[in-house]
Coordinates of C-alpha atoms and ligand atoms in Angstrom, one line a residue:
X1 CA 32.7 -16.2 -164.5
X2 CA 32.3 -14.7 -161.5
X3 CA 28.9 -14.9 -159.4
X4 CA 27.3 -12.3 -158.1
X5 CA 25.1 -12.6 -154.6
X6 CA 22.8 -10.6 -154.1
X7 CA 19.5 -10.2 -151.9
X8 CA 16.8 -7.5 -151.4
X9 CA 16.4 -5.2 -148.5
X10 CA 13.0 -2.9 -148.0
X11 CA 14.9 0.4 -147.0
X12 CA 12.8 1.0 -144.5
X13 CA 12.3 -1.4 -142.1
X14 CA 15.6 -3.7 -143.1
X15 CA 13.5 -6.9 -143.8
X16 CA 15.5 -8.8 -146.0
X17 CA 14.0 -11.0 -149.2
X18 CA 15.8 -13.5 -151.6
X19 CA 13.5 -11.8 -154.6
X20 CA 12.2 -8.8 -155.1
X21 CA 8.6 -7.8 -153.6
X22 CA 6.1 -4.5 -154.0
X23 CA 4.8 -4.7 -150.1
X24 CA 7.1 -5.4 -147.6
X25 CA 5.6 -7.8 -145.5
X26 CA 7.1 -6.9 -142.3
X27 CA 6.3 -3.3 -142.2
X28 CA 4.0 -2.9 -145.1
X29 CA 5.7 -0.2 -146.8
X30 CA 5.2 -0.3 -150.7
X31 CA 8.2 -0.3 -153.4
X32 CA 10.9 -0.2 -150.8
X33 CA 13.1 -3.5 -151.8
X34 CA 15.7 -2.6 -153.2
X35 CA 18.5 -5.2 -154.2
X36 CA 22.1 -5.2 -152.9
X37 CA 25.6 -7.0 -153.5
X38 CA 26.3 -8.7 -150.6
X39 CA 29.0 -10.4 -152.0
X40 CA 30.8 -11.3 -155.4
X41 CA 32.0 -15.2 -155.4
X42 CA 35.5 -14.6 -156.4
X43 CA 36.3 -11.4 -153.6
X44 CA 38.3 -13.9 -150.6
X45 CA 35.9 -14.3 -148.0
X46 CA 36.0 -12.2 -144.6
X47 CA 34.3 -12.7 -141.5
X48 CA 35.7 -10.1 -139.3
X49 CA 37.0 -6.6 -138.5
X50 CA 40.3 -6.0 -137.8
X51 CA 40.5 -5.3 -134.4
X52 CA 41.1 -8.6 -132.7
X53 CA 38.6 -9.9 -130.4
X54 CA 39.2 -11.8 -126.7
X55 CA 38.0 -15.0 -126.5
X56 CA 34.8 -15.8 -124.9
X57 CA 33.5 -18.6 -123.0
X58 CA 30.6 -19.0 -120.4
X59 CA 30.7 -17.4 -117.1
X60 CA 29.2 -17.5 -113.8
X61 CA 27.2 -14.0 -113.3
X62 CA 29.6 -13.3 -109.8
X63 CA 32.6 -14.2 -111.8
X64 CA 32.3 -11.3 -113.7
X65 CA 34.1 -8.3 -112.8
X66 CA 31.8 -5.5 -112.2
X67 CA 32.2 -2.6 -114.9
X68 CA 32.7 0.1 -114.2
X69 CA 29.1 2.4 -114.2
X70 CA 31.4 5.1 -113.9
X71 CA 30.2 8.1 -115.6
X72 CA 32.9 10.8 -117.3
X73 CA 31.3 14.0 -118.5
X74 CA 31.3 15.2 -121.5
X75 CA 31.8 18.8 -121.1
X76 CA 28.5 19.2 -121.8
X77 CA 26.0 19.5 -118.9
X78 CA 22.7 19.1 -121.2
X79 CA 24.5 16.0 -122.9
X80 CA 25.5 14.6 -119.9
X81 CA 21.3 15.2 -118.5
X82 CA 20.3 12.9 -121.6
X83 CA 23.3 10.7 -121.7
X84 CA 21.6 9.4 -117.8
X85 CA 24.5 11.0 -116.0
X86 CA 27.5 11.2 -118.5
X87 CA 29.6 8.9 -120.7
X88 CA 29.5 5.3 -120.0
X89 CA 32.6 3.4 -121.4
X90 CA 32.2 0.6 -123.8
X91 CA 29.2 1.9 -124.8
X92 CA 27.7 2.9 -128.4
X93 CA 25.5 5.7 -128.8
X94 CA 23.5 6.8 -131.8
X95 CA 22.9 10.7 -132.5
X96 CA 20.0 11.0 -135.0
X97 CA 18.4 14.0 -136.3
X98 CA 17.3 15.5 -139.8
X99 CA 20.2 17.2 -141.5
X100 CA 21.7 20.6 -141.1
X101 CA 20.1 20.4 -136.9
X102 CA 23.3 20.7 -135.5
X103 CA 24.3 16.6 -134.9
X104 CA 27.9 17.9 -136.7
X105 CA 28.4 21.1 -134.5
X106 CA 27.2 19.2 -131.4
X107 CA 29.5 16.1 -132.0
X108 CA 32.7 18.4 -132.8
X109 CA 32.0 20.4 -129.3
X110 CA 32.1 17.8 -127.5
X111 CA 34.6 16.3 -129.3
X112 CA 37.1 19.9 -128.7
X113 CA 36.0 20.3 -124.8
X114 CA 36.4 16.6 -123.8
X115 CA 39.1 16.6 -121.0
X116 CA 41.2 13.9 -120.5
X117 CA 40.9 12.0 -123.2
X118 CA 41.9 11.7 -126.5
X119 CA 38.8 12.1 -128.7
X120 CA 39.1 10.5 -132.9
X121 CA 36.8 12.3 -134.7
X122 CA 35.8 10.5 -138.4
X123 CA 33.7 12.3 -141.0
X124 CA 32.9 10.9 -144.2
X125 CA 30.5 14.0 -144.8
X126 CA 33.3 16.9 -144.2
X127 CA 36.8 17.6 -145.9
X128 CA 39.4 18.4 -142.7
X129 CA 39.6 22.0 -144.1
X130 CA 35.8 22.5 -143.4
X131 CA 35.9 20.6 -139.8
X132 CA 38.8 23.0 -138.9
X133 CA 37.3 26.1 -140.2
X134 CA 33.9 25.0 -137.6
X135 CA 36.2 24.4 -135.1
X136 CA 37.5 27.8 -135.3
X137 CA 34.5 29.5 -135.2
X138 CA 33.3 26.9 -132.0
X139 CA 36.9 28.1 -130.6
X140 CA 38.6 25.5 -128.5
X141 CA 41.6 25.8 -126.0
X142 CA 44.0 23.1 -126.0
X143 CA 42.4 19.2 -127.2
X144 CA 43.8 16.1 -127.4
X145 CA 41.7 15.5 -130.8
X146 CA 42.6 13.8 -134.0
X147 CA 40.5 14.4 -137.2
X148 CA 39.9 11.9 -139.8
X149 CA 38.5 11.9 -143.1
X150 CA 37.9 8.0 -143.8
X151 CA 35.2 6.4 -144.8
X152 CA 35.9 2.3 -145.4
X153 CA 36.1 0.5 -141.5
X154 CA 39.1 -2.0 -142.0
X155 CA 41.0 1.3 -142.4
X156 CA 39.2 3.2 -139.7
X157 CA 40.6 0.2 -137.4
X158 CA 43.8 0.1 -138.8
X159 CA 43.6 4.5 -137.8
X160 CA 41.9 3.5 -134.4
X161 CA 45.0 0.9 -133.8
X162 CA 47.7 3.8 -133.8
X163 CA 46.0 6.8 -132.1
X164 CA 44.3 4.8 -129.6
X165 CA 41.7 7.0 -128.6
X166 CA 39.9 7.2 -125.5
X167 CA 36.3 8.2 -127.5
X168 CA 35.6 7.8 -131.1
X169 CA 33.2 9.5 -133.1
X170 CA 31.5 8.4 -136.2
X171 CA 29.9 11.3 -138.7
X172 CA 28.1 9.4 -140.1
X173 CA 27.4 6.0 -140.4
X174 CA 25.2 6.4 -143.4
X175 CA 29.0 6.9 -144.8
X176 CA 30.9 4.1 -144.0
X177 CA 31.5 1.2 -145.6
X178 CA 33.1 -2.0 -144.9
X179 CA 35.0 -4.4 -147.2
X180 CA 33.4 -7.3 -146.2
X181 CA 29.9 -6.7 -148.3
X182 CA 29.6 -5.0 -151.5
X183 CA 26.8 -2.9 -151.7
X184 CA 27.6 1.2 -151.6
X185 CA 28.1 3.1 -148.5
X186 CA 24.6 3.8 -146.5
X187 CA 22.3 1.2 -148.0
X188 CA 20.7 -1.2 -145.4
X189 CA 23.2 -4.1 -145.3
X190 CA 26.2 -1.6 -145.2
X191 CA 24.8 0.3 -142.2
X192 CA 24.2 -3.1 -140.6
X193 CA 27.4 -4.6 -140.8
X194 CA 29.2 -1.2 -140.1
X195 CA 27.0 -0.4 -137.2
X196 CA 27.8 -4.3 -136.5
X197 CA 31.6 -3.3 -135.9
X198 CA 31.4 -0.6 -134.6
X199 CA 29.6 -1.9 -131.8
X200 CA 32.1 -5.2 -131.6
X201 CA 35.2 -2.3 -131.0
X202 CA 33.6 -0.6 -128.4
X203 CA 32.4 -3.6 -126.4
X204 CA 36.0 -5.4 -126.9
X205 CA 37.7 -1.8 -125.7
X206 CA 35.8 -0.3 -123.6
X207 CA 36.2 2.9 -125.6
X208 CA 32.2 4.8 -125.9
X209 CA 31.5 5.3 -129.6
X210 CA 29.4 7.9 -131.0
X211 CA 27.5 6.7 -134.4
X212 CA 25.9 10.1 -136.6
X213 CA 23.0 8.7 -138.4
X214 CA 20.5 10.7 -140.7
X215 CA 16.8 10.7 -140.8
X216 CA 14.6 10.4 -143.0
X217 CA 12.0 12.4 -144.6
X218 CA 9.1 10.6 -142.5
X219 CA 11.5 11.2 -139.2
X220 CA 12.6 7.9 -138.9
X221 CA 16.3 7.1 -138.4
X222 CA 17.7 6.2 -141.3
X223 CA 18.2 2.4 -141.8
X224 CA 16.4 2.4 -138.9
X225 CA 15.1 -0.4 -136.2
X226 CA 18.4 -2.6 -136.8
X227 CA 20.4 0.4 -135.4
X228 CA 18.3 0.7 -132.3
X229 CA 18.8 -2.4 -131.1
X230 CA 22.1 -2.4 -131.6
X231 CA 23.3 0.2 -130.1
X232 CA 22.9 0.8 -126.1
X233 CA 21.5 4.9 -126.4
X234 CA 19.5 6.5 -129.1
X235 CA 19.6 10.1 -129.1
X236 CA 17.6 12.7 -131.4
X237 CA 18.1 15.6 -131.8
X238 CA 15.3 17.7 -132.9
X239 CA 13.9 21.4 -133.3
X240 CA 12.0 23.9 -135.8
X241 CA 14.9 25.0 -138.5
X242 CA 13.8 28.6 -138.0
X243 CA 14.5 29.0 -134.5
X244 CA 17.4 28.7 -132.8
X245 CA 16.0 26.1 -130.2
X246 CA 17.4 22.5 -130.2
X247 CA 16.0 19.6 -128.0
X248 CA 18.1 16.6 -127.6
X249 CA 16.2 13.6 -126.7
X250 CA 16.8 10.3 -125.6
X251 CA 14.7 7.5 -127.2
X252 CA 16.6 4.4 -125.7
X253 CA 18.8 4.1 -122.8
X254 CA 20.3 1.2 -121.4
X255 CA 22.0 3.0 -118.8
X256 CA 19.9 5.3 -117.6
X257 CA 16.0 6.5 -117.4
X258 CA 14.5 7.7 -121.2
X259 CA 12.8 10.3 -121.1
X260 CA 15.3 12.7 -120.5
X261 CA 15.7 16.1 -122.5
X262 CA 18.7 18.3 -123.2
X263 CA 18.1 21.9 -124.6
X264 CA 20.4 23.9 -126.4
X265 CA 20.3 27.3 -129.0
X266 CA 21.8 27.4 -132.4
X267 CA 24.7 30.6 -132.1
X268 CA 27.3 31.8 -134.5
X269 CA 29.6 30.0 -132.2
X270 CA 27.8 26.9 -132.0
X271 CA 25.6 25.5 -129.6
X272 CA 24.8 27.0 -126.0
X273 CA 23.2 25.1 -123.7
X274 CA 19.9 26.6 -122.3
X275 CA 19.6 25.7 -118.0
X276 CA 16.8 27.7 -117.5
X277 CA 14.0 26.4 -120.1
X278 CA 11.2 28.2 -119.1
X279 CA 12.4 31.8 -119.5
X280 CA 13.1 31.1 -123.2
X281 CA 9.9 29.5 -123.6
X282 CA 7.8 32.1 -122.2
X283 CA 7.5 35.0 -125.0
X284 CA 8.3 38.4 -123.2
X285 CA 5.2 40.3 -123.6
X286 CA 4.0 43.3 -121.9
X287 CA 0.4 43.8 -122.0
X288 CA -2.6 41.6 -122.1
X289 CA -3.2 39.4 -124.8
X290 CA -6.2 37.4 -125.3
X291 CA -5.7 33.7 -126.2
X292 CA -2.3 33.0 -124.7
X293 CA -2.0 30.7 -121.5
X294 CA 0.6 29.1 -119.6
X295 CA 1.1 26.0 -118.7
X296 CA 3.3 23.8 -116.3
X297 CA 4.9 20.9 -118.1
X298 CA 7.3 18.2 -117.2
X299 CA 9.6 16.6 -119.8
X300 CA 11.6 14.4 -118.7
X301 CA 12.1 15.3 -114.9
X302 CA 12.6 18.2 -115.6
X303 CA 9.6 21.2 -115.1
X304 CA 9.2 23.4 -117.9
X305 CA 6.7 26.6 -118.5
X306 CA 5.6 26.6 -122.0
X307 CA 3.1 29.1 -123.7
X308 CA 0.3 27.7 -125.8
X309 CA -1.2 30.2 -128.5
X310 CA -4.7 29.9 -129.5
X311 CA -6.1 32.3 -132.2
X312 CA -10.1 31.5 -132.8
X313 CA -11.6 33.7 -135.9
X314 CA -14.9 32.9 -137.6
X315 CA -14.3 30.4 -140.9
X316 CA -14.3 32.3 -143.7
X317 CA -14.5 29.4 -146.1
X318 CA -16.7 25.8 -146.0
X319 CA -15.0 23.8 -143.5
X320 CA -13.3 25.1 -140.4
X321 CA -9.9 24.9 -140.2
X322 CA -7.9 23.2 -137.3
X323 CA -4.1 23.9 -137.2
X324 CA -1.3 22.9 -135.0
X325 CA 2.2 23.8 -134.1
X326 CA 4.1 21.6 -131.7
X327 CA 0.8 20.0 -130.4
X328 CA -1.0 17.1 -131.3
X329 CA -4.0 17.6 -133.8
X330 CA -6.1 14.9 -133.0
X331 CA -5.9 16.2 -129.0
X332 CA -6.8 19.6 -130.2
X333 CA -9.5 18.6 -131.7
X334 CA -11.0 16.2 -129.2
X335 CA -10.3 19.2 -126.7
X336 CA -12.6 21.2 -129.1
X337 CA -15.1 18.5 -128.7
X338 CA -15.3 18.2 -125.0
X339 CA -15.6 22.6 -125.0
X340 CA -18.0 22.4 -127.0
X341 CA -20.5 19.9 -125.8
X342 CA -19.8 21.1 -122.0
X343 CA -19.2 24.6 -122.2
X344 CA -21.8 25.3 -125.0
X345 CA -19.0 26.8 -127.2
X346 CA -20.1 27.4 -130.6
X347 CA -17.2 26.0 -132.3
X348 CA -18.2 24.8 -135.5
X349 CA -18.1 27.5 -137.7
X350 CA -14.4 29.2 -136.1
X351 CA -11.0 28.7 -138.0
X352 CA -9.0 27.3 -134.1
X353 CA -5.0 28.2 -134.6
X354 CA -3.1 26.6 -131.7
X355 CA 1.1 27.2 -131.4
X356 CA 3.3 26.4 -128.9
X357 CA 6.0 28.9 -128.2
X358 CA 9.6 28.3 -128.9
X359 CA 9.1 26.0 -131.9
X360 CA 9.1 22.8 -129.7
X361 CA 6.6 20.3 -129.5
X362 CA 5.2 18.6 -126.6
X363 CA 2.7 15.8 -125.2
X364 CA 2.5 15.9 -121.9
X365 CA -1.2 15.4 -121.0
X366 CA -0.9 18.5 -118.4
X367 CA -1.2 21.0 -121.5
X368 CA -4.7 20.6 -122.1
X369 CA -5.9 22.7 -119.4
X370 CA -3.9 25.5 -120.6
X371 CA -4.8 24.7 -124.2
X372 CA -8.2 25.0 -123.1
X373 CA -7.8 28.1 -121.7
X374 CA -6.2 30.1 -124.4
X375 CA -8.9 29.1 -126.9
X376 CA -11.5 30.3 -124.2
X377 CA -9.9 33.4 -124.1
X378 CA -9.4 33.9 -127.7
X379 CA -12.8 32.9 -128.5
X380 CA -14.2 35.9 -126.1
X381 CA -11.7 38.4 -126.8
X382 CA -10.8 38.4 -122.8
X383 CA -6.7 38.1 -121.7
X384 CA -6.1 35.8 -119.1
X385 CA -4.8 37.3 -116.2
X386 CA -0.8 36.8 -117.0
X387 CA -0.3 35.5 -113.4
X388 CA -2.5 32.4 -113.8
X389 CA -0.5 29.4 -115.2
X390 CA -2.2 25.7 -115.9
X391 CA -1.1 22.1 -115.1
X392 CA -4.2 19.3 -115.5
X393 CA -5.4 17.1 -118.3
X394 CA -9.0 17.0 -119.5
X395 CA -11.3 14.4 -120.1
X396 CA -13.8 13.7 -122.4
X397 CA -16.9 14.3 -120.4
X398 CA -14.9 17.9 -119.0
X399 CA -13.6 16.6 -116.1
X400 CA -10.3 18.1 -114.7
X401 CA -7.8 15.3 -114.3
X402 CA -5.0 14.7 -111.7
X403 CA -1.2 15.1 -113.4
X404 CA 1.7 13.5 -111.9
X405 CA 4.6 15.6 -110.1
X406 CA 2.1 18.6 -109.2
X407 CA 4.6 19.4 -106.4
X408 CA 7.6 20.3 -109.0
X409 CA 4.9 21.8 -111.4
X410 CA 3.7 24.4 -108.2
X411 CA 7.4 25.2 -107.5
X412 CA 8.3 26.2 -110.8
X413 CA 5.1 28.5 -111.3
X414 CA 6.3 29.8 -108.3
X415 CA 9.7 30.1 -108.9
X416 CA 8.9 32.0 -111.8
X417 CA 6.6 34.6 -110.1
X418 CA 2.9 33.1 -111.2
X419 CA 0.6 34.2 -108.5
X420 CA -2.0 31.4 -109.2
X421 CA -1.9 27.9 -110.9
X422 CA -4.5 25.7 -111.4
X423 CA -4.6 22.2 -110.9
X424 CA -7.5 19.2 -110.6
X425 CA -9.0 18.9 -107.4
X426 CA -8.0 15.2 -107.2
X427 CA -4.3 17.1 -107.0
X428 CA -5.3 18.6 -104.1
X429 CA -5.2 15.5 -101.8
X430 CA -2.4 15.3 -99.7
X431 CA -0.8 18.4 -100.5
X432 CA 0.5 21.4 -98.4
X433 CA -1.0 24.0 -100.3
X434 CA 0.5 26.5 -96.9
X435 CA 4.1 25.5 -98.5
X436 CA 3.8 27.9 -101.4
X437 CA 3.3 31.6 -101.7
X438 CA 1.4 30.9 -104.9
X439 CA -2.4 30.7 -104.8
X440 CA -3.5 27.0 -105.4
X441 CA -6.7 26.2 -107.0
X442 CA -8.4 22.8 -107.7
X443 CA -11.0 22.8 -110.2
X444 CA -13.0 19.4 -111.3
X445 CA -14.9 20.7 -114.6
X446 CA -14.7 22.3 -117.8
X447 CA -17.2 24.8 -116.6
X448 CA -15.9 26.0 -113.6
X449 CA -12.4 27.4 -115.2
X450 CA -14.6 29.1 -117.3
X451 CA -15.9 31.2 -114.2
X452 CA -12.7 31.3 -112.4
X453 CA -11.1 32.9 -115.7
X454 CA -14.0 35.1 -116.7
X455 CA -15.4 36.3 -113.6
Ligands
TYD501 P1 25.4 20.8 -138.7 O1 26.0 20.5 -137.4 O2 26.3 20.8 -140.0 O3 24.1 19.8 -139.0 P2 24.1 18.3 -139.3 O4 25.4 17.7 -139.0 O5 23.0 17.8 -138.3 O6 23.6 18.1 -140.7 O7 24.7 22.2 -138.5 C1 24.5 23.0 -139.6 C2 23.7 24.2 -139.2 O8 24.1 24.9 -138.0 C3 23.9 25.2 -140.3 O9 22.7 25.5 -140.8 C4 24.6 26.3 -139.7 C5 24.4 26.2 -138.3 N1 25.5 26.7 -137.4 C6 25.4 27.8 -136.7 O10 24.3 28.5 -136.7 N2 26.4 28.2 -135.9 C7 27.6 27.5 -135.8 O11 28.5 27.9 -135.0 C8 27.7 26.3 -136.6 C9 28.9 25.5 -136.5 C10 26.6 25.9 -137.4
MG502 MG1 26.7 16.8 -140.4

């Protein structure tokens, strides 16, 4: 009779357990182990992949031959931004996001504008007849690109042996499976030991792998922490579904800095990449509003102007309401705190509405000021003066804090025709304010924006 092994994996953190248990011990999630086949006694055991690997043996670190850090571009300017420069070979990148974002449209263009190189494209998700007819409305010119519709690895290698491609990628490694363990395609152990191989063939070749993965309903990747240390980039992609924006991210990069951001917009013919954030960001409006301010935000290194939204309205019900789009509710709410014990805002009995234009969602601590503002202004019915944008952090007794990279903050106000921006006093220090055409002004307290913005 044949024997079965099996073990038990919690589903979301990838802890493994010989028996089955309600609390996950490692990341305290309840009702997560689930059990899976690793492997039935009388299936011939086998330890590896395909692909044959060079031998290794201990070597002195100036023996090694440097790699090459050489960077190919991906045809994609906003990829190449998050990716720390461009494509690094030999190295395995992950692409997560929540489905129907775009990770499919995104991999496929890069996959039809790569130059120079031969690109394998697998899907397990996708028939060819539905990758072709998103090709054609992508458009491409002239690619060196193979599709395949495979799902088990030993084949995949078998595919990767013949076309010998220069990049490969993977939609999506929730779909592949692997003969070597038993359980079906995108539980824990399958998306280990695929994820496993797939990182062996692109450190053997030298040939950068892309790796699809889904995520969950509570945003994390799917089959999750063992894949981010596995692979050398995490990237997420990430956006509100009913707008067109789309932010790629990085999360993880071993070759380059992490906190770099991509932007792109959703068309009929794919996905455009946006150079010029803050014009998109900033809603076109033509007279005075109250409650809307400005402020200057960095993500990444990169200087954005975003447009916070605050509506304040008396509470028609019990309990004040306190809601947030693309901001964090907790800040909002300690922001509340601080106005209302400094500035002697009656806040306790207004509904406070904060959004952030554009459907994305940011925490750089520099919004505050601007957040600030908005609900000043829509608490007195006053518009800000539309020239005035913000860039400082508040603390919790109302003092305007310093932010870093006020230099890059000022020239993109300015570059973007603000007349005024203003900044903590501590900001001040050391900088030419005689550089700029914009007006400069350091504040240190709660109360004294109040004055500047209401005079
Ligand atoms: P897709 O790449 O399939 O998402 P994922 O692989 O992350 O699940 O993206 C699907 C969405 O993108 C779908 O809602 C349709 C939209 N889309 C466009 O708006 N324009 C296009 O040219 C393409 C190819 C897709
Ligand atoms: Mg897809």
């Amino acid at each position: 009779m044949s024997k079965v092994k099996t073990s038990f994996y919690c589903q979301n953190c990838g802890a493994q357990a010989p028996k089955w248990l309600g609390k996950c011990p490692s990341c305290g999630e309840w009702n997560t182990f689930v059990e899976e086949v690793i492997q039935r006694s009388d299936s011939p055991v086998k330890t590896t992949g395909n692909f044959k690997s060079t031998e290794s043996r201990p070597k002195k670190i100036e023996e090694i031959e440097q790699g090459n850090e050489q960077r190919t571009s991906t045809g994609s300017g906003e990829l190449d931004r998050v990716l720390g420069g461009g494509l690094v070979e030999g190295s395995l990148i992950l692409v997560g996001g929540e489905p129907g974002i775009g990770k499919s449209t995104l991999m496929l263009q890069v996959t039809l504008k790569m130059k120079g190189r031969r690109v394998l494209y697998i899907s397990g998700e996708e028939s060819e007849q539905q990758i072709r007819m998103r090709a054609e409305r992508i458009g491409y010119g002239d690619p060196d690109c193979y599709i395949l519709t495979e799902t088990n690895t030993q084949s995949i290698f078998q595919h990767l042996e013949t076309v010998q491609p220069g990049m490969v990628v993977i939609d999506s490694i929730q779909t592949l499976q692997t003969n070597i363990i038993e359980s079906t395609a995108g539980s824990i152990s399958q998306i280990r030991e695929t994820a496993a191989e797939m990182q062996r063939f692109a450190k053997t070749t030298g040939v950068p792998v892309f790796l699809v993965g889904h995520i969950t309903k509570d945003g994390n990747l799917a089959g999750p922490k063992i894949l981010e240390h596995m692979v050398d980039t995490v990237l997420q992609f990430e956006g509100d579904r009913n707008y067109g924006y789309r932010i790629i991210r990085c999360i993880k990069n071993r070759f380059g800095s992490a906190s770099e951001l991509g932007i792109f917009e959703m068309r009929d013919t794919g996905l455009r990449e946006v150079t010029n954030p803050s014009e998109i960001l900033l809603s076109q409006r033509e007279d005075d509003v109250s409650g809307v301010a400005v402020a200057s935000t960095i993500e990444g290194i990169r200087p954005m102007l975003i447009e916070t939204q605050a509506l304040v309205s008396t509470a028609a019900y019990g309990t004040p309401q306190r809601s947030c789009t693309g901001f964090d509710t907790r800040r909002l709410n300690m922001l509340l705190a601080v106005l209302e014990k400094r500035c002697g805002f009656r806040l306790g009995t207004k509904d406070v509405f904060l959004n952030i234009a554009g459907g994305i969602s940011v925490d750089d601590p520099a919004m505050d000021l601007a957040v600030i503002s908005a609900i000043l202004s829509s608490g007195e019915d006053i518009p800000l003066n539309q020239h005035i944008c913000f860039a400082a952090e508040v603390g919790l007794s109302g003092e305007i804090r310093p932010v870093n990279r006020i230099e890059q903050r000022i020239a993109e106000a300015e570059k973007l025709g603000f007349k005024q921006i203003l900044i903590s006093k501590f900001n001040l220090k050391g900088l030419k304010t005689d550089k700029w055409v914009i007006r400069i002004t350091g504040v240190s307290k709660v109360e004294e924006v109040f004055g500047i913005l209401f005079r």
